[in-house]
PDB file of C-alpha atoms and ligand atoms in Angstrom:
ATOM      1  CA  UNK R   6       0.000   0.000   0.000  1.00  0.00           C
ATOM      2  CA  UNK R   7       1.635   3.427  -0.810  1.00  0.00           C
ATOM      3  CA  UNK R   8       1.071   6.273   1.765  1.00  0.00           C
ATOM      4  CA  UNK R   9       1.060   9.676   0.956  1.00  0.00           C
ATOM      5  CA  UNK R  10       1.622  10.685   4.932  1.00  0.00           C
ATOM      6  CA  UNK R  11       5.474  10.210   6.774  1.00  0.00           C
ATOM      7  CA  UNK R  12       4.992   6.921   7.936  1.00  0.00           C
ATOM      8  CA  UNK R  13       8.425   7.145   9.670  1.00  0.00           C
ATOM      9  CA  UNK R  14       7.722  10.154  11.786  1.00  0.00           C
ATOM     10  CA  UNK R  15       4.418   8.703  12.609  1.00  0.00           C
ATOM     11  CA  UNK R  16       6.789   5.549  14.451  1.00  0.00           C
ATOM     12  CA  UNK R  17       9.373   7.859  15.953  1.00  0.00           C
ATOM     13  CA  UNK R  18       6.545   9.722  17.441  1.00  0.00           C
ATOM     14  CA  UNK R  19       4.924   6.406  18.534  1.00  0.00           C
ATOM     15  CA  UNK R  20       8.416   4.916  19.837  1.00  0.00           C
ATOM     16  CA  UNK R  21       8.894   7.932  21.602  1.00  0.00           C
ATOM     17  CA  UNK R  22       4.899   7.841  23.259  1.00  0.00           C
ATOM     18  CA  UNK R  23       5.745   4.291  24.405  1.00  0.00           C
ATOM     19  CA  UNK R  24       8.307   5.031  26.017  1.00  0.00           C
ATOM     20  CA  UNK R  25       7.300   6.996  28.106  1.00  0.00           C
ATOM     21  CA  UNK R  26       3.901   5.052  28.584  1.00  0.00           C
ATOM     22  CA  UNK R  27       6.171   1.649  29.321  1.00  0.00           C
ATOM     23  CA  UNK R  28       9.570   3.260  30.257  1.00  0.00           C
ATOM     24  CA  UNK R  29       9.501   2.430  33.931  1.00  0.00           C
ATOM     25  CA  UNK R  30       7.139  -0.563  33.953  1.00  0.00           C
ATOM     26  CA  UNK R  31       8.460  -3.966  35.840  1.00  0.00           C
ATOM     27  CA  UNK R  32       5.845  -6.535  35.015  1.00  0.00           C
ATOM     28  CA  UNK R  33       7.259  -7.801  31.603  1.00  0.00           C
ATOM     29  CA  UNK R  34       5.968  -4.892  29.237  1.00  0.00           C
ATOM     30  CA  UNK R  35       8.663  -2.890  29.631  1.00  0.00           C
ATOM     31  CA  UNK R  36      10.188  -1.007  26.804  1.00  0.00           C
ATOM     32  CA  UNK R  37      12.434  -3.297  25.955  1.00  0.00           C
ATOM     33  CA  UNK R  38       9.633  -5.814  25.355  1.00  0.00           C
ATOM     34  CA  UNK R  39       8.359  -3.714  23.065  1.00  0.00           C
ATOM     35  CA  UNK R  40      11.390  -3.567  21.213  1.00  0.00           C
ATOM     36  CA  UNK R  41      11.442  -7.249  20.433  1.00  0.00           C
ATOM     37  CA  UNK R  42       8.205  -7.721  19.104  1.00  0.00           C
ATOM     38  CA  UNK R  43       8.574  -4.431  16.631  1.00  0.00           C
ATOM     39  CA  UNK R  44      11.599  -6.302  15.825  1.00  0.00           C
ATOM     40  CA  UNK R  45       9.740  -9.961  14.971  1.00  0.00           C
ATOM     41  CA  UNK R  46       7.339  -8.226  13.552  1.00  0.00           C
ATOM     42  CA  UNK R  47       8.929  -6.582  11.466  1.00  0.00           C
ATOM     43  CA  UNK R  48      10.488 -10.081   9.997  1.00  0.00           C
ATOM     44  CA  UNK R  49       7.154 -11.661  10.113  1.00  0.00           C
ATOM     45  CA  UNK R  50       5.674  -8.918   8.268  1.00  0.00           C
ATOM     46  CA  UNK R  51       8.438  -8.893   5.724  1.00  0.00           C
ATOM     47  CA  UNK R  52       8.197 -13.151   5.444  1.00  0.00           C
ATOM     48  CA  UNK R  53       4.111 -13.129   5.308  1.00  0.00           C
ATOM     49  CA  UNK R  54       4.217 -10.101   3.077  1.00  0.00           C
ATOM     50  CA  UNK R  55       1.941  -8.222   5.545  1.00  0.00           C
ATOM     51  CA  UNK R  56       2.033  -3.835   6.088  1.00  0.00           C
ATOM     52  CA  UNK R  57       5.583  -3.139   7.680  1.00  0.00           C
ATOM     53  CA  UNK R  58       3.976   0.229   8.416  1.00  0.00           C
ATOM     54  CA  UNK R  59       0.549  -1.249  10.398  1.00  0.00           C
ATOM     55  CA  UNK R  60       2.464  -3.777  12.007  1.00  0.00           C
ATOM     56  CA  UNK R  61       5.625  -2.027  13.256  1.00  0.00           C
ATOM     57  CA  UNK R  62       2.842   0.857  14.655  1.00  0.00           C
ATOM     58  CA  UNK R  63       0.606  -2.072  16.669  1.00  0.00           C
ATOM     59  CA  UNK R  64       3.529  -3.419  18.163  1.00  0.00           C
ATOM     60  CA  UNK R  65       4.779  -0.155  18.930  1.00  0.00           C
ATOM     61  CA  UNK R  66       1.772   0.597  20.669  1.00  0.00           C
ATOM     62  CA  UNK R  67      -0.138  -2.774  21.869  1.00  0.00           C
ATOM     63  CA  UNK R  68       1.178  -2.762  25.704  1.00  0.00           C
ATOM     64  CA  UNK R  69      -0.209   1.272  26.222  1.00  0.00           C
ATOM     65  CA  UNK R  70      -3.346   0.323  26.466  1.00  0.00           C
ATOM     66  CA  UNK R  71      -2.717  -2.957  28.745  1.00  0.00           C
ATOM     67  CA  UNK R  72      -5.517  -3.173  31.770  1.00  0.00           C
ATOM     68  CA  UNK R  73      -2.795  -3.913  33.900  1.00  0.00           C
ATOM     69  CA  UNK R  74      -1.216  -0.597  33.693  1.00  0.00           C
ATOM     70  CA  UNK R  75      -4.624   1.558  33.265  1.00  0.00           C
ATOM     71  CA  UNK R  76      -7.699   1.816  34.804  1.00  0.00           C
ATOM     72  CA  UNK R  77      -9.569  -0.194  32.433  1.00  0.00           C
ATOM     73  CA  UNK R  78      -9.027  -1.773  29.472  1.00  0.00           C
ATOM     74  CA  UNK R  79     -11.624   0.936  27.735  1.00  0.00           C
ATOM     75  CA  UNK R  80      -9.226   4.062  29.023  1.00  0.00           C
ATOM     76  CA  UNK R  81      -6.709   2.489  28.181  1.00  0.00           C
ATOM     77  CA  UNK R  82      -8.059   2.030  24.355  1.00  0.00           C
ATOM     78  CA  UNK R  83      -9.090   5.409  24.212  1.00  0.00           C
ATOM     79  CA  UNK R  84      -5.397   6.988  25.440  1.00  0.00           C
ATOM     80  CA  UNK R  85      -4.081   5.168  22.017  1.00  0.00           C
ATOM     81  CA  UNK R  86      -7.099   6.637  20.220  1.00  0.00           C
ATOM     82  CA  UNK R  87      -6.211   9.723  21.133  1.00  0.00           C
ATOM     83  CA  UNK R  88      -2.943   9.679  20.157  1.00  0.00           C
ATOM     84  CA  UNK R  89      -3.557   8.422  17.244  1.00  0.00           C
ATOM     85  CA  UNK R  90      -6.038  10.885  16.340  1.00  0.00           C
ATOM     86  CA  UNK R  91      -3.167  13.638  16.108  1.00  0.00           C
ATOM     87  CA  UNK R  92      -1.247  11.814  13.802  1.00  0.00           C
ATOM     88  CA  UNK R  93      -1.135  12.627  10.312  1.00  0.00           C
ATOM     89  CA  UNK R  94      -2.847   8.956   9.191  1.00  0.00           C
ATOM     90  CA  UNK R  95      -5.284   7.921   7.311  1.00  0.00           C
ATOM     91  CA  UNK R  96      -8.480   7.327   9.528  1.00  0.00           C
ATOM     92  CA  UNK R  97      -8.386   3.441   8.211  1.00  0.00           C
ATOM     93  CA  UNK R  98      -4.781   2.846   9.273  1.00  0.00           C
ATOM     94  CA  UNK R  99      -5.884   4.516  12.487  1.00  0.00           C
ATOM     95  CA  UNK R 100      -8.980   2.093  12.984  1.00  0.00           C
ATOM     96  CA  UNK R 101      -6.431  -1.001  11.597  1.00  0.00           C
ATOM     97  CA  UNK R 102      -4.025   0.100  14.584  1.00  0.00           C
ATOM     98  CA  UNK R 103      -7.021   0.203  17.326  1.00  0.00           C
ATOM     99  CA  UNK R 104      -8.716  -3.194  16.310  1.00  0.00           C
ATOM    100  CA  UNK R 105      -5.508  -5.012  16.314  1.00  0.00           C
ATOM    101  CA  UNK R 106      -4.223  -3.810  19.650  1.00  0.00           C
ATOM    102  CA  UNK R 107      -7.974  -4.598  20.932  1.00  0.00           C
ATOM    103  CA  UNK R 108      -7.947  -8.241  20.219  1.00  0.00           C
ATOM    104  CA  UNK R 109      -4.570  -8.832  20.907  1.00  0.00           C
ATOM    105  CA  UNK R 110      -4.611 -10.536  24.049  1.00  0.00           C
ATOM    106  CA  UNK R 111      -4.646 -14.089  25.351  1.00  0.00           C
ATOM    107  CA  UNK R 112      -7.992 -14.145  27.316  1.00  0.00           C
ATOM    108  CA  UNK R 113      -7.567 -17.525  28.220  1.00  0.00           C
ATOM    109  CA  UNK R 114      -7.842 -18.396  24.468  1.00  0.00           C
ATOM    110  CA  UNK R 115     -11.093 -17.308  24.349  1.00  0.00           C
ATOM    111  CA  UNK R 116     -10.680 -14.176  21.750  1.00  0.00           C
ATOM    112  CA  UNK R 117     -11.728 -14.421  18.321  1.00  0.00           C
ATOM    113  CA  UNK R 118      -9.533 -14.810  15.261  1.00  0.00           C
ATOM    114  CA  UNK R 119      -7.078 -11.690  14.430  1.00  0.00           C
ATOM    115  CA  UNK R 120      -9.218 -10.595  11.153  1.00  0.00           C
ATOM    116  CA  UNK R 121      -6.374  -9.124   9.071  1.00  0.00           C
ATOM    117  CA  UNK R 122      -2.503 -10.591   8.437  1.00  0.00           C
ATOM    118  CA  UNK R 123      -0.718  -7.592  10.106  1.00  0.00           C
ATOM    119  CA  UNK R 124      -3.390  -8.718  13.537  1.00  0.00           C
ATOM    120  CA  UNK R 125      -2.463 -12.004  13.301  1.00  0.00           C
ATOM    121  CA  UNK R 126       1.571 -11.043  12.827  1.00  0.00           C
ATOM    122  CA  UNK R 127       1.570  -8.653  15.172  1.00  0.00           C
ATOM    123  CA  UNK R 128      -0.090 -11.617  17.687  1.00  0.00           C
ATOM    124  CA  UNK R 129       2.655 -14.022  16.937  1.00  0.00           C
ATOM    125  CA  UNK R 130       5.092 -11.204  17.525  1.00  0.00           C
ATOM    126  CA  UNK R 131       4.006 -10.751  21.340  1.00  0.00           C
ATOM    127  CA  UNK R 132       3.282 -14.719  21.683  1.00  0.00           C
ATOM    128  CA  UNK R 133       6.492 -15.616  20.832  1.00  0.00           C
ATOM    129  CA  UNK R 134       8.175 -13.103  23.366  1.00  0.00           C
ATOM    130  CA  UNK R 135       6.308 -15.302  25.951  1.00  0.00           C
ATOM    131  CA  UNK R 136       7.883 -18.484  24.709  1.00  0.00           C
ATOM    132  CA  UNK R 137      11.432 -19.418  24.904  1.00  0.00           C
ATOM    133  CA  UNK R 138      14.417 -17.994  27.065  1.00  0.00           C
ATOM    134  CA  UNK R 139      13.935 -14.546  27.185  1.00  0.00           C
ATOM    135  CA  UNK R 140      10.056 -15.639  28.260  1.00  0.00           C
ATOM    136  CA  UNK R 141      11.479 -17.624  31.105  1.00  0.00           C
ATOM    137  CA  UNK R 142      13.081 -14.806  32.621  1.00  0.00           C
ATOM    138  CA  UNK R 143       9.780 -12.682  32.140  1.00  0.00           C
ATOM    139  CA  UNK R 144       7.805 -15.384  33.910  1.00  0.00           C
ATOM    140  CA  UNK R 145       9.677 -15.877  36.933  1.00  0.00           C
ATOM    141  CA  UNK R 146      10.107 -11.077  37.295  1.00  0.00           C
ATOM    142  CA  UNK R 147       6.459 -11.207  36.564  1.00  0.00           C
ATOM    143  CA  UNK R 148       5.905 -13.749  39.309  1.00  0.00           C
ATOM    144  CA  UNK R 149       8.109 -11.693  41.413  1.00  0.00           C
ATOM    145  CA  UNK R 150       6.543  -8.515  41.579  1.00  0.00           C
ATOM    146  CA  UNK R 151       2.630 -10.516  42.159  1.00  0.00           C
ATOM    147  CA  UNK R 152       4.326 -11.955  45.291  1.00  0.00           C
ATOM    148  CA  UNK R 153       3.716 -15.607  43.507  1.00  0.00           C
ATOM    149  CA  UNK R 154       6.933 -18.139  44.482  1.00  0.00           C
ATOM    150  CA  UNK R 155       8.615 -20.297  41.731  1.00  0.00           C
ATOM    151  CA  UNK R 156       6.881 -22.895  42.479  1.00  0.00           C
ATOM    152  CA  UNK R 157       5.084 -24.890  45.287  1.00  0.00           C
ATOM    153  CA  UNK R 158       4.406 -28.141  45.416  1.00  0.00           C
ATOM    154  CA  UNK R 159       1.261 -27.936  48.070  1.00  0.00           C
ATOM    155  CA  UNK R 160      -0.739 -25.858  46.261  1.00  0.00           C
ATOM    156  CA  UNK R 161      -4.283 -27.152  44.512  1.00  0.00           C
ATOM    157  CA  UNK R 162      -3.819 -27.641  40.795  1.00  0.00           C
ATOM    158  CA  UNK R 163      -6.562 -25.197  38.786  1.00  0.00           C
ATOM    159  CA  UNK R 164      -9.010 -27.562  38.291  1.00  0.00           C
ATOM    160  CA  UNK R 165      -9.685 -28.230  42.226  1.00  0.00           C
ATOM    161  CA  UNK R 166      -9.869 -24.982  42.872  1.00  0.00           C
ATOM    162  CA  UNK R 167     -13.283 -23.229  43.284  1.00  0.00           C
ATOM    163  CA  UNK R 168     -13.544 -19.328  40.806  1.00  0.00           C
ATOM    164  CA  UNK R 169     -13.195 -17.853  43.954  1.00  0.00           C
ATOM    165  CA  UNK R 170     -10.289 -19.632  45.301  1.00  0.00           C
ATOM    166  CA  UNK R 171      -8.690 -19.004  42.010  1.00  0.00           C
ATOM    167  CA  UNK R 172      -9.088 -15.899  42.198  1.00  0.00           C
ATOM    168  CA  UNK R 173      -7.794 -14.678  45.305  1.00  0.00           C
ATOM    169  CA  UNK R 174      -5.487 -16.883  45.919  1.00  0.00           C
ATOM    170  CA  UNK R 175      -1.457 -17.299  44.720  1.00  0.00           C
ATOM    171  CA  UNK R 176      -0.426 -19.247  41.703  1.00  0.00           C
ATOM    172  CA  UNK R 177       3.182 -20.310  41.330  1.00  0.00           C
ATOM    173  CA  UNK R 178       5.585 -19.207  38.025  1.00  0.00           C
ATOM    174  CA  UNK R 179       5.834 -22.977  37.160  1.00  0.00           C
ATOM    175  CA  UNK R 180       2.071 -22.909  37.243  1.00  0.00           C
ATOM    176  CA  UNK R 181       1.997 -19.742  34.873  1.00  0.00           C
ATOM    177  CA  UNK R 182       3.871 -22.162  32.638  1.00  0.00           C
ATOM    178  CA  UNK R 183       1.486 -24.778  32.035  1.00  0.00           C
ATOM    179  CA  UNK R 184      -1.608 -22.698  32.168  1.00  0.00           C
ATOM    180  CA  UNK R 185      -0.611 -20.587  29.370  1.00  0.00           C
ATOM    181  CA  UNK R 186       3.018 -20.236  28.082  1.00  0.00           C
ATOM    182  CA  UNK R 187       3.141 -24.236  27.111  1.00  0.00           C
ATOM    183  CA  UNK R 188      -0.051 -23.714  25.255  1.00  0.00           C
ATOM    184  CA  UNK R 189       1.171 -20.847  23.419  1.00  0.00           C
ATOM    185  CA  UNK R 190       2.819 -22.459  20.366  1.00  0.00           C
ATOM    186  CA  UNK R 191      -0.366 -24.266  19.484  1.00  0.00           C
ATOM    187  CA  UNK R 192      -1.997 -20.252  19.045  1.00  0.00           C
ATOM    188  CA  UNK R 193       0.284 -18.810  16.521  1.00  0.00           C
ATOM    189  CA  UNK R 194      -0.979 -17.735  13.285  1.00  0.00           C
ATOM    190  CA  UNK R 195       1.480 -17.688  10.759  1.00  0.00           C
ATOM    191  CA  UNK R 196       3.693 -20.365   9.382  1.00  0.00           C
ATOM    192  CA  UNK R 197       6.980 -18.165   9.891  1.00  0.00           C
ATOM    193  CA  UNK R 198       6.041 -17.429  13.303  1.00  0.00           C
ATOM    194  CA  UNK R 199       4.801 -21.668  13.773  1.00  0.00           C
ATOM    195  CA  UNK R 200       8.547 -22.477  13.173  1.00  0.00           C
ATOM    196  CA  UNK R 201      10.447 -20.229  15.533  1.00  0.00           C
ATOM    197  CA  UNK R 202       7.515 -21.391  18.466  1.00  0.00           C
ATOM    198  CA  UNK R 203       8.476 -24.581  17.790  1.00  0.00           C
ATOM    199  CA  UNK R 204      11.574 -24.085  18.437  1.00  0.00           C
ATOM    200  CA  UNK R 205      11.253 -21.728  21.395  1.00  0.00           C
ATOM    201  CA  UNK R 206       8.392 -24.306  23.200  1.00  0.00           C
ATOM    202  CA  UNK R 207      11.078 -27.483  23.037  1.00  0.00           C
ATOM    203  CA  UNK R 208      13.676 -25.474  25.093  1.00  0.00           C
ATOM    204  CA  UNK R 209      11.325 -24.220  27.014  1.00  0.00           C
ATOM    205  CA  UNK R 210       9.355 -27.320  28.013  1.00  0.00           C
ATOM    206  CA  UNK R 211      13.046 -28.983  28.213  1.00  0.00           C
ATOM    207  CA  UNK R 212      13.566 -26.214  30.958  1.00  0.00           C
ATOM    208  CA  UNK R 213      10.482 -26.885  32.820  1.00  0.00           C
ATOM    209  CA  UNK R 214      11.261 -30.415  32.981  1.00  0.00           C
ATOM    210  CA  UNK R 215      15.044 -29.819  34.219  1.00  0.00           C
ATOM    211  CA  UNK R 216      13.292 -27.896  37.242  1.00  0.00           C
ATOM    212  CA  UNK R 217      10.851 -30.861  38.215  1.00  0.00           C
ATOM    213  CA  UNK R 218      14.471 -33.412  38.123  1.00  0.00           C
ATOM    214  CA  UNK R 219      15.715 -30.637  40.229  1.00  0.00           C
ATOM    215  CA  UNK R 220      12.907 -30.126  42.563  1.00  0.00           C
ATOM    216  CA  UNK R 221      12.418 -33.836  42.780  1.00  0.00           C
ATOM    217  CA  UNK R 222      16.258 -34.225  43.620  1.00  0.00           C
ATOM    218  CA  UNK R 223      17.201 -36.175  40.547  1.00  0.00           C
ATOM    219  CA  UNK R 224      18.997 -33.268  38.462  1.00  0.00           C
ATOM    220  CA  UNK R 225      22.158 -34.047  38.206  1.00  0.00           C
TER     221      UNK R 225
HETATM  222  P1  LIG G 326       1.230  -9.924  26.999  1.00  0.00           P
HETATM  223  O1  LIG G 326       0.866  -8.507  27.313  1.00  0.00           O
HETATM  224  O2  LIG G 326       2.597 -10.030  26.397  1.00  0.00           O
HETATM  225  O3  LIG G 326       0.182 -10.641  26.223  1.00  0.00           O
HETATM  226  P2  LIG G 326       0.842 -10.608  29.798  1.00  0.00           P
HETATM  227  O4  LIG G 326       0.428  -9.240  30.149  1.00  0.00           O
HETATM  228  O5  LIG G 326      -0.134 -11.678  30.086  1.00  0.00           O
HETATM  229  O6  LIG G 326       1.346 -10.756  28.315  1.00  0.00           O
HETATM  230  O7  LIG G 326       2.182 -10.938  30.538  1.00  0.00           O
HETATM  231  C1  LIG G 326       3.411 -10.286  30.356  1.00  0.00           C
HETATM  232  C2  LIG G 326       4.532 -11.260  30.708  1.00  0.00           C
HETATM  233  O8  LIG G 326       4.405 -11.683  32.056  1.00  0.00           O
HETATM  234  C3  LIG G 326       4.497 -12.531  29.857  1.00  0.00           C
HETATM  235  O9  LIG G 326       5.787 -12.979  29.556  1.00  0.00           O
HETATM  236  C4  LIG G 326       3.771 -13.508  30.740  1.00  0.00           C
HETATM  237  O10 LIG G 326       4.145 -14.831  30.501  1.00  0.00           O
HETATM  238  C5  LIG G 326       4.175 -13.082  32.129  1.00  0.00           C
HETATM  239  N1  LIG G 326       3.075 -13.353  33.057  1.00  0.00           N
HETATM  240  C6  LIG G 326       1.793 -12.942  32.979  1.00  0.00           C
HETATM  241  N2  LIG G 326       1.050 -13.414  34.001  1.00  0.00           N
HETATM  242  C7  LIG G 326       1.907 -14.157  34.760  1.00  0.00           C
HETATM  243  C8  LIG G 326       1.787 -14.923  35.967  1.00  0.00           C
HETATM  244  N3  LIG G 326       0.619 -15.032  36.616  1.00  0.00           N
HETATM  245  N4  LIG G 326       2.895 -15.554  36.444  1.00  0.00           N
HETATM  246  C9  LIG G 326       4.078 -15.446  35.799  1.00  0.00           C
HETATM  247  N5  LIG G 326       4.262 -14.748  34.663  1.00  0.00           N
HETATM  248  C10 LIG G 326       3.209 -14.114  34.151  1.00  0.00           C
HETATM  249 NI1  LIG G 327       3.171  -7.509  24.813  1.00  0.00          NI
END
């Protein structure tokens, strides 16, 4: 598609506004998050021959408007709005960029289908930041800051505990493993991105299962 705005000052200004939104934030969306999954997809765009423009912007911008670091998940959507109302776009880029980062997350699964290429890029993008090494270190920060521990072995698996129990009470980072990160290579989109989750999900399982011999006494 051929633009007739500056698509490049339209990113600086975006790198720049998350930055500042992200810059100091500890529970795995920090700017340097961000800067991977521009990066991947960037190469996913450029393998699945989706809009380098509308996906470099979405990644740029899909952790602003996270519930975890605004009031709701609605403000949050509307801060990104507004920003991207002042930008010299066209309205349907601007729309593209708002859907995408809407439908983004995990939701236990339960979202619908990305609708366009650069949604479903952009998707693989942040899923594959939360498989592999570099997601292993996110898990266990993340788990961290909540006050979760690594792991415990007393604690009720999922499915015997009550909603409420669920809830309000403490999961473990091994935990966060299994109930989402393991599962995450079965939800990517995009052939390019299949092959690097692949990849990323055998080390990362193969970690898992070094810290059960370990836990268990039998790594040696
Ligand atoms: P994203 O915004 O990338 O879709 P999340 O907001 O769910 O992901 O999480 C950000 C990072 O923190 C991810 O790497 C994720 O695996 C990790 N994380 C999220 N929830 C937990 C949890 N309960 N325990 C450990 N890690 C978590
Ligand atoms: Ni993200």
């Amino acid at each position: 598609m051929t633009r007739t705005t500056a698509t490049d000052s339209v990113l600086a200004a975006a790198e720049e506004f998350a930055r500042e939104e992200l810059g100091g934030d500890v529970t795995g969306h920090d700017w340097w998050h961000i800067h991977r999954v521009v990066r991947m997809a960037r190469h996913l765009a450029e393998r699945e021959g989706a809009d380098a423009f509308i996906c470099s912007l979405a990644a740029l911008l899909h952790d602003v408007a996270d519930e975890k670091l605004n009031d709701s998940k609605e403000s949050g959507l509307r801060k990104v709005r507004d920003w991207l109302d002042a930008q010299p776009m066209e309205e349907q880029d601007r729309a593209h960029v708002i859907d995408i980062i809407a439908n983004m997350s995990f939701n236990g699964g339960a979202n619908p289908p990305m609708r366009s290429l650069e949604g479903q890029v952009v998707q693989d993008a942040d899923r594959l930041d939360a498989i592999g090494a570099i997601a292993i270190a996110r898990a266990f920060l993340y788990a961290g800051w909540k006050g979760d521990p690594i792991y415990d072995p007393e604690l009720k698996p999922r499915d015997a505990m009550t909603a409420d129990e669920y809830r309000n009470g403490k999961s473990t980072a091994i935990n966060h493993f299994h109930e989402k990160l393991l599962k995450l290579k079965d939800r990517i989109n995009t052939a390019s991105a299949k092959a690097i989750a692949e990849e990323r999900h055998a080390y990362m399982a193969g970690y898992v299962d070094r810290f059960m011999q370990e836990w268990n006494g039998m790594g040696s």
